Tab-separated table of C-alpha atoms and ligand atoms in Angstrom:
chain	number	residue	atom	x	y	z
A	1	MET	CA	52.178	105.135	107.139
A	2	ASP	CA	49.293	107.541	107.576
A	3	ASP	CA	46.288	106.386	109.563
A	4	SER	CA	43.789	106.732	106.760
A	5	LEU	CA	45.804	104.340	104.600
A	6	LYS	CA	45.955	101.870	107.470
A	7	LEU	CA	42.164	102.110	107.745
A	8	VAL	CA	41.798	101.362	104.044
A	9	ILE	CA	43.972	98.263	104.431
A	10	ASP	CA	42.282	97.132	107.633
A	11	SER	CA	38.846	97.382	106.062
A	12	TYR	CA	39.449	94.014	104.356
A	13	ASP	CA	38.942	90.902	106.471
A	14	PRO	CA	41.391	88.221	105.283
A	15	ASP	CA	40.168	85.705	107.862
A	16	ALA	CA	36.629	85.362	106.555
A	17	PRO	CA	36.064	81.958	104.928
A	18	LEU	CA	35.125	82.014	101.242
A	19	ALA	CA	31.394	81.658	101.930
A	20	SER	CA	31.422	84.772	104.094
A	21	ALA	CA	34.186	86.703	102.338
A	22	SER	CA	33.991	89.912	100.377
A	23	THR	CA	36.374	91.126	97.715
A	24	ILE	CA	39.047	93.638	98.625
A	25	PRO	CA	37.556	97.139	98.907
A	26	SER	CA	37.146	99.183	95.725
A	27	THR	CA	39.581	101.824	97.017
A	28	TRP	CA	42.422	99.295	96.662
A	29	TYR	CA	41.913	99.604	92.913
A	30	THR	CA	41.802	103.403	92.806
A	31	ASP	CA	43.990	104.787	95.624
A	32	GLU	CA	47.439	105.997	94.498
A	33	ARG	CA	48.861	105.186	97.932
A	34	ILE	CA	47.905	101.531	97.590
A	35	PHE	CA	49.519	101.525	94.144
A	36	GLU	CA	52.792	102.877	95.586
A	37	LEU	CA	52.677	100.464	98.514
A	38	GLU	CA	52.163	97.536	96.137
A	39	LYS	CA	55.323	98.507	94.257
A	40	GLN	CA	57.325	98.438	97.490
A	41	THR	CA	55.804	95.208	98.783
A	42	VAL	CA	53.894	92.953	96.358
A	43	PHE	CA	56.196	93.621	93.393
A	44	SER	CA	59.483	94.035	95.262
A	45	ARG	CA	59.228	90.973	97.483
A	46	SER	CA	57.961	88.477	94.911
A	47	TRP	CA	59.894	86.796	92.111
A	48	GLN	CA	58.946	88.467	88.844
A	49	ILE	CA	59.343	87.237	85.277
A	50	ALA	CA	62.199	89.251	83.755
A	51	ALA	CA	63.094	87.445	80.530
A	52	ARG	CA	62.622	84.278	78.529
A	53	LYS	CA	65.532	81.874	78.470
A	54	ASP	CA	65.347	81.671	74.662
A	55	GLN	CA	66.305	85.369	74.541
A	56	LEU	CA	69.584	84.721	76.371
A	57	THR	CA	71.238	81.764	74.670
A	58	GLU	CA	74.511	83.435	73.548
A	59	PRO	CA	77.089	85.597	75.368
A	60	GLY	CA	76.114	89.231	74.802
A	61	ASN	CA	72.360	88.521	74.558
A	62	TYR	CA	70.470	90.934	76.766
A	63	VAL	CA	66.875	91.808	77.719
A	64	THR	CA	65.689	95.010	79.373
A	65	THR	CA	62.587	95.105	81.531
A	66	GLU	CA	60.954	97.032	84.336
A	67	ILE	CA	59.759	95.659	87.657
A	68	ALA	CA	57.890	97.958	90.042
A	69	GLY	CA	59.225	100.929	88.067
A	70	GLU	CA	62.841	99.753	88.375
A	71	PRO	CA	64.690	99.461	85.041
A	72	LEU	CA	66.581	96.169	84.800
A	73	VAL	CA	68.869	94.492	82.281
A	74	ILE	CA	69.440	90.740	82.148
A	75	VAL	CA	72.567	89.762	80.206
A	76	ARG	CA	74.604	86.664	79.401
A	77	GLY	CA	78.281	87.386	80.058
A	78	ASN	CA	81.320	86.248	78.098
A	79	ASP	CA	81.766	83.675	80.852
A	80	ASN	CA	78.312	82.281	79.874
A	81	VAL	CA	76.771	83.293	83.207
A	82	VAL	CA	73.414	85.108	83.069
A	83	ARG	CA	73.304	88.114	85.421
A	84	GLY	CA	70.783	90.781	86.328
A	85	PHE	CA	71.554	94.474	86.914
A	86	PHE	CA	69.695	97.674	87.533
A	87	ASN	CA	69.763	99.327	84.114
A	88	VAL	CA	70.826	102.619	85.662
A	89	CYS	CA	74.147	104.251	84.750
A	90	ARG	CA	76.365	104.962	87.762
A	91	HIS	CA	77.262	108.381	86.262
A	92	HIS	CA	73.963	110.316	85.978
A	93	ALA	CA	71.398	107.535	86.043
A	94	ALA	CA	70.477	107.194	82.367
A	95	ALA	CA	69.327	103.807	81.106
A	96	VAL	CA	72.447	102.079	79.791
A	97	MET	CA	70.688	99.636	77.469
A	98	THR	CA	67.779	101.138	75.571
A	99	GLU	CA	66.469	98.354	73.329
A	100	ALA	CA	63.974	95.750	74.559
A	101	ALA	CA	66.436	92.982	73.713
A	102	GLY	CA	69.491	92.372	71.555
A	103	GLN	CA	73.129	91.416	71.321
A	104	ALA	CA	76.053	93.534	72.559
A	105	ASN	CA	79.817	93.226	73.121
A	106	GLN	CA	79.665	95.643	76.013
A	107	MET	CA	77.053	97.855	77.650
A	108	ARG	CA	77.564	101.454	76.619
A	109	CYS	CA	75.560	104.293	78.120
A	110	PRO	CA	74.157	106.557	75.374
A	111	TYR	CA	74.435	109.717	77.516
A	112	HIS	CA	78.204	110.265	78.119
A	113	GLY	CA	79.569	107.015	76.829
A	114	TRP	CA	80.471	105.162	80.014
A	115	THR	CA	80.943	101.502	79.198
A	116	TYR	CA	80.369	98.404	81.287
A	117	SER	CA	81.456	94.872	80.528
A	118	LEU	CA	78.831	92.181	79.980
A	119	GLU	CA	79.662	91.150	83.565
A	120	GLY	CA	78.679	94.619	84.798
A	121	GLU	CA	82.127	96.084	85.595
A	122	LEU	CA	82.762	99.704	84.714
A	123	LYS	CA	85.406	99.728	81.970
A	124	GLY	CA	85.366	103.083	80.181
A	125	THR	CA	84.843	106.612	81.545
A	126	PRO	CA	85.623	109.272	78.885
A	127	ASP	CA	87.157	112.580	80.119
A	128	PHE	CA	87.325	111.489	83.726
A	129	THR	CA	91.083	111.589	84.380
A	130	ASP	CA	91.281	114.321	87.052
A	131	VAL	CA	88.438	113.063	89.207
A	132	CYS	CA	89.590	112.359	92.802
A	133	ASN	CA	88.583	109.459	95.001
A	134	PHE	CA	86.818	107.666	92.220
A	135	ASP	CA	87.208	103.918	92.190
A	136	ARG	CA	86.030	102.265	89.013
A	137	ALA	CA	85.781	98.927	90.755
A	138	GLU	CA	83.086	100.356	92.998
A	139	ASN	CA	81.078	101.781	90.129
A	140	GLY	CA	79.917	98.746	88.264
A	141	LEU	CA	76.224	98.293	87.540
A	142	ALA	CA	74.279	97.411	90.681
A	143	PRO	CA	73.276	93.742	90.628
A	144	VAL	CA	69.779	92.387	91.132
A	145	GLN	CA	69.206	88.780	92.126
A	146	ILE	CA	67.923	86.458	89.435
A	147	ALA	CA	67.167	82.753	89.146
A	148	SER	CA	65.744	80.530	86.441
A	149	TRP	CA	62.675	78.291	86.309
A	150	GLU	CA	61.301	76.388	83.313
A	151	ASN	CA	61.406	78.747	80.281
A	152	TRP	CA	62.033	81.934	82.257
A	153	ILE	CA	64.510	84.086	84.153
A	154	LEU	CA	62.973	85.686	87.218
A	155	ALA	CA	64.241	88.615	89.258
A	156	LYS	CA	63.538	89.805	92.776
A	157	LEU	CA	64.219	93.399	93.791
A	158	ASP	CA	64.330	93.078	97.571
A	159	GLY	CA	67.108	91.425	99.497
A	160	GLY	CA	70.146	89.397	98.644
A	161	GLN	CA	71.612	91.633	95.891
A	162	GLN	CA	75.064	90.311	96.636
A	163	SER	CA	73.972	86.838	97.618
A	164	PRO	CA	75.284	83.804	95.759
A	165	LEU	CA	73.216	82.112	93.074
A	166	ALA	CA	72.460	79.185	95.374
A	167	ASP	CA	70.618	81.529	97.755
A	168	ALA	CA	68.582	83.019	94.917
A	169	ASN	CA	67.630	79.534	93.714
A	170	ALA	CA	66.570	78.516	97.216
A	171	SER	CA	64.526	81.695	97.588
A	172	LEU	CA	62.785	81.108	94.234
A	173	THR	CA	62.074	77.465	95.110
A	174	GLU	CA	60.496	78.550	98.360
A	175	PHE	CA	58.377	81.142	96.556
A	176	LEU	CA	57.136	78.750	93.859
A	177	GLY	CA	56.691	75.772	96.171
A	178	VAL	CA	57.574	72.168	95.401
A	179	GLU	CA	54.008	71.375	94.334
A	180	LEU	CA	53.993	73.928	91.503
A	181	ILE	CA	57.548	73.081	90.455
A	182	ASN	CA	56.639	69.393	90.146
A	183	GLN	CA	53.391	70.058	88.281
A	184	MET	CA	55.149	72.301	85.752
A	185	ARG	CA	57.874	69.773	85.188
A	186	THR	CA	55.324	67.218	83.935
A	187	LEU	CA	54.097	69.604	81.200
A	188	GLY	CA	57.351	69.443	79.217
A	189	LEU	CA	57.516	73.182	78.584
A	190	ASP	CA	61.116	72.872	77.383
A	191	ARG	CA	59.784	71.194	74.244
A	192	LEU	CA	57.784	74.281	73.275
A	193	HIS	CA	59.130	77.084	71.102
A	194	TRP	CA	58.373	80.749	71.555
A	195	LEU	CA	56.783	82.247	68.454
A	196	GLU	CA	55.325	85.665	69.133
A	197	ARG	CA	54.704	88.379	71.714
A	198	ARG	CA	51.720	90.709	71.838
A	199	THR	CA	51.324	93.540	74.325
A	200	TYR	CA	48.098	95.261	75.370
A	201	THR	CA	47.465	98.336	77.489
A	202	LEU	CA	44.277	98.393	79.554
A	203	ASN	CA	42.644	101.313	81.352
A	204	CYS	CA	42.208	99.463	84.621
A	205	ASN	CA	44.082	98.581	87.776
A	206	TRP	CA	46.279	95.473	87.398
A	207	LYS	CA	44.201	93.607	89.990
A	208	VAL	CA	41.068	93.901	87.850
A	209	PHE	CA	42.780	91.842	85.157
A	210	VAL	CA	43.980	89.274	87.716
A	211	ASP	CA	40.516	89.040	89.321
A	212	ASN	CA	38.991	88.471	85.894
A	213	TYR	CA	41.481	85.664	85.273
A	214	LEU	CA	40.782	84.048	88.641
A	215	ASP	CA	36.995	83.876	88.574
A	216	GLY	CA	36.984	80.139	87.923
A	217	GLY	CA	35.458	80.401	84.474
A	218	TYR	CA	32.491	82.316	85.896
A	219	HIS	CA	32.547	84.814	83.036
A	220	VAL	CA	33.378	82.380	80.252
A	221	PRO	CA	29.851	81.370	79.125
A	222	HIS	CA	28.705	84.987	79.234
A	223	LEU	CA	31.667	86.878	77.815
A	224	HIS	CA	33.587	84.338	75.709
A	225	LYS	CA	30.984	82.454	73.693
A	226	GLY	CA	33.659	81.029	71.346
A	227	LEU	CA	35.796	79.651	74.162
A	228	ASP	CA	32.723	78.347	75.954
A	229	SER	CA	32.030	75.976	73.064
A	230	VAL	CA	35.248	73.996	73.691
A	231	LEU	CA	35.391	74.034	77.508
A	232	ASP	CA	33.314	71.725	79.647
A	233	TYR	CA	32.395	74.540	81.971
A	234	SER	CA	30.419	72.438	84.474
A	235	HIS	CA	33.514	70.347	85.259
A	236	TYR	CA	35.837	73.313	85.715
A	237	THR	CA	38.038	72.781	88.783
A	238	ILE	CA	39.842	75.311	90.978
A	239	GLU	CA	42.745	74.308	93.231
A	240	ASN	CA	44.690	76.721	95.384
A	241	GLY	CA	48.345	76.236	96.293
A	242	ALA	CA	50.343	78.425	98.644
A	243	HIS	CA	51.138	81.124	96.052
A	244	PHE	CA	49.366	79.769	93.005
A	245	CYS	CA	45.999	78.708	91.691
A	246	LEU	CA	45.314	76.058	89.064
A	247	GLN	CA	42.055	76.353	87.182
A	248	SER	CA	41.408	73.474	84.858
A	249	SER	CA	38.724	72.514	82.420
A	250	PRO	CA	38.158	69.340	80.428
A	251	MET	CA	38.052	70.075	76.684
A	252	VAL	CA	35.057	69.148	74.569
A	253	SER	CA	36.423	67.729	71.341
A	254	ARG	CA	35.175	69.823	68.456
A	255	SER	CA	36.929	70.563	65.226
A	256	ASP	CA	33.994	72.199	63.476
A	257	ASP	CA	34.565	75.686	64.823
A	258	GLN	CA	37.447	78.164	64.819
A	259	VAL	CA	38.339	77.811	68.487
A	260	GLY	CA	38.127	74.021	68.609
A	261	ALA	CA	40.398	73.741	65.591
A	262	VAL	CA	43.283	75.409	67.445
A	263	ARG	CA	42.629	74.459	71.089
A	264	GLY	CA	42.678	70.686	71.498
A	265	GLY	CA	43.744	68.021	73.993
A	266	GLN	CA	42.095	66.571	77.075
A	267	ARG	CA	42.303	69.482	79.471
A	268	ALA	CA	43.050	73.179	79.499
A	269	LEU	CA	45.267	74.215	82.433
A	270	TYR	CA	45.316	77.793	83.653
A	271	TYR	CA	48.022	78.472	86.236
A	272	TRP	CA	48.264	81.752	88.070
A	273	LEU	CA	51.383	82.528	90.082
A	274	TYR	CA	51.044	85.272	92.674
A	275	PRO	CA	50.898	88.121	91.985
A	276	ASN	CA	50.877	88.653	88.217
A	277	PHE	CA	51.948	85.728	86.021
A	278	MET	CA	49.675	83.320	84.153
A	279	ILE	CA	50.523	80.139	82.268
A	280	ASN	CA	47.791	78.906	79.929
A	281	TRP	CA	48.412	75.411	78.670
A	282	TYR	CA	46.605	73.379	76.033
A	283	GLU	CA	48.054	70.316	74.325
A	284	GLY	CA	51.007	71.631	72.281
A	285	VAL	CA	50.031	75.262	72.808
A	286	LEU	CA	51.110	77.608	75.584
A	287	ASP	CA	50.625	81.243	76.234
A	288	THR	CA	51.789	83.245	79.210
A	289	ASN	CA	50.549	86.581	80.517
A	290	ILE	CA	52.673	89.028	82.458
A	291	VAL	CA	50.558	91.731	84.095
A	292	ARG	CA	52.462	94.979	84.747
A	293	PRO	CA	50.979	97.903	86.618
A	294	LEU	CA	51.769	101.178	84.793
A	295	ALA	CA	49.587	103.439	86.935
A	296	VAL	CA	46.779	102.944	89.419
A	297	ASP	CA	44.363	102.717	86.475
A	298	ARG	CA	46.659	101.568	83.662
A	299	THR	CA	48.015	98.081	83.100
A	300	GLU	CA	50.173	96.422	80.488
A	301	VAL	CA	49.616	92.750	79.730
A	302	THR	CA	52.219	90.899	77.698
A	303	PHE	CA	51.214	87.680	75.954
A	304	ASP	CA	53.912	85.247	74.811
A	305	PHE	CA	52.771	82.449	72.511
A	306	TYR	CA	54.626	79.134	72.356
A	307	PHE	CA	53.966	76.052	70.220
A	308	ALA	CA	55.311	72.513	70.062
A	309	ASP	CA	55.507	72.748	66.276
A	310	VAL	CA	56.697	76.012	64.730
A	311	SER	CA	57.530	74.583	61.302
A	312	ALA	CA	56.280	76.244	58.103
A	313	GLN	CA	53.478	73.665	57.782
A	314	SER	CA	52.073	74.771	61.148
A	315	ARG	CA	52.255	78.479	60.437
A	316	GLU	CA	48.562	78.859	59.527
A	317	ARG	CA	47.346	76.871	62.499
A	318	ASN	CA	49.605	78.741	64.933
A	319	ARG	CA	48.486	82.086	63.534
A	320	ALA	CA	44.841	81.049	63.918
A	321	SER	CA	45.575	80.054	67.519
A	322	ILE	CA	47.113	83.455	68.292
A	323	ASP	CA	44.105	85.168	66.677
A	324	VAL	CA	41.745	83.213	68.940
A	325	GLY	CA	43.809	84.382	71.938
A	326	GLU	CA	43.527	87.960	70.690
A	327	ARG	CA	39.747	87.769	70.351
A	328	ILE	CA	39.407	86.448	73.913
A	329	GLN	CA	41.729	89.196	75.131
A	330	ASP	CA	39.670	91.901	73.382
A	331	GLU	CA	36.570	90.677	75.213
A	332	ASP	CA	38.456	90.739	78.536
A	333	VAL	CA	39.826	94.260	77.934
A	334	GLY	CA	36.336	95.656	77.443
A	335	ILE	CA	34.963	94.124	80.631
A	336	CYS	CA	38.043	95.046	82.741
A	337	GLU	CA	37.710	98.707	81.732
A	338	SER	CA	34.010	98.582	82.556
A	339	VAL	CA	34.834	97.169	86.014
A	340	GLN	CA	37.411	99.919	86.655
A	341	ARG	CA	34.779	102.583	85.940
A	342	GLY	CA	32.377	100.827	88.308
A	343	LEU	CA	34.987	100.561	91.072
A	344	LYS	CA	35.206	104.362	91.110
A	345	SER	CA	31.471	104.685	91.645
A	346	ARG	CA	30.193	105.924	95.000
A	347	ALA	CA	27.633	103.125	94.748
A	348	TYR	CA	30.160	100.281	94.995
A	349	HIS	CA	32.490	99.321	97.855
A	350	ALA	CA	33.069	95.556	97.691
A	351	GLY	CA	31.334	92.472	96.324
A	352	ARG	CA	30.717	88.878	97.398
A	353	LEU	CA	32.408	85.793	95.945
A	354	SER	CA	30.976	82.640	94.383
A	355	VAL	CA	31.972	79.635	96.497
A	356	ARG	CA	31.827	77.396	93.415
A	357	ARG	CA	33.910	79.670	91.186
A	358	GLU	CA	35.885	82.388	92.939
A	359	GLY	CA	38.198	80.603	95.379
A	360	GLY	CA	41.258	81.687	93.372
A	361	GLU	CA	40.282	85.311	93.644
A	362	HIS	CA	39.855	84.835	97.398
A	363	LEU	CA	43.424	83.469	97.632
A	364	PHE	CA	44.727	86.427	95.611
A	365	HIS	CA	43.050	88.943	97.890
A	366	ARG	CA	44.337	87.258	101.050
A	367	LEU	CA	47.936	87.100	99.765
A	368	LEU	CA	47.745	90.721	98.709
A	369	CYS	CA	46.385	91.739	102.102
A	370	ALA	CA	49.217	89.882	103.864
A	371	ASP	CA	51.827	91.769	101.785
A	372	LEU	CA	50.236	95.165	102.389
A	373	LYS	CA	49.747	94.513	106.100
A	374	ALA	CA	53.383	93.489	106.467
A	375	ALA	CA	54.276	97.034	105.418
A	376	VAL	CA	52.065	98.689	108.036
B	1	FES	S1	74.633	108.916	82.539
B	1	FES	FE1	75.621	107.248	81.659
B	1	FES	S2	77.466	108.098	80.979
B	1	FES	FE2	76.522	109.763	81.929
B	2	FE2	FE1	38.330	86.085	80.044
């Protein structure tokens, strides 16, 4: 690593307590080298959401995704086992599966027609008869380790490609931590049904979106006036785990406005899992956010909306709930893009953190620093 990059990383002090801490330096949001390093560390060493379980219920169901720029395919085999592979043809590297999700009998590369079984073995190689020293058995799709948790299949790029499922499960359990696993279990997420996905592209670094999420409701009364009316902002709590933060707010019961009508229950729970996954839970309503870096200043956020009741009678109410989520997101997009412009300014280098509100952001910055430093 070059010295100037090391200096940029070392300019953050992860040991400062919250009351004395600053944010990570603004260059971490604008420097291409940090962006590349994050792909190799933060996004390669963590477990990343790759698919929803409801997308993979039948043999032949598949989902394609990208983690840290690596194309992946998750597929349920004819033997009913869900597997993950790099979605990269062993011939000349084209993507084998090109749809976001679907159903297939085999995986056929669109370039020269090589075919792989649903279990990843190379089966068909047209016009390849005179090729010497070519062993089909060694040219199956390269596996990536996956494991499942609650409603999701997660994948991890680094390490253990060939390791048995038990190892992947143990590695995921260690990453999530028993505390988070137990808390999630009590929410009964398996009773919720996925209804809709919406994807947004933001002109900001991925960490700007995560910071905004982790400010302990600091921005809510100023930026989200509609949401503010149903949250009891003064009783907002922030609890850090090892790799996660739970922000929680008691709900004020109101049915007289648009937000209150679709966001009810006793408490709103906002879980963030390092580095880029959020689980937003209200009674009977769940949405998740997956934050994907596209470039140093471009980020894709995918929202998945789930509801306890997805019957025809609930259609209007569920739609209204998704629309509320969209309005909040629009307000966040505007402010995140404003922050990204400010981070590029010569007048800004780092900022201070609210002790009352921004403990989650502090955890995020320290975890990030640990991952980047491990690469130095
Ligand atoms: S790249 Fe897939 S068949 Fe040639
Ligand atoms: Fe927000």
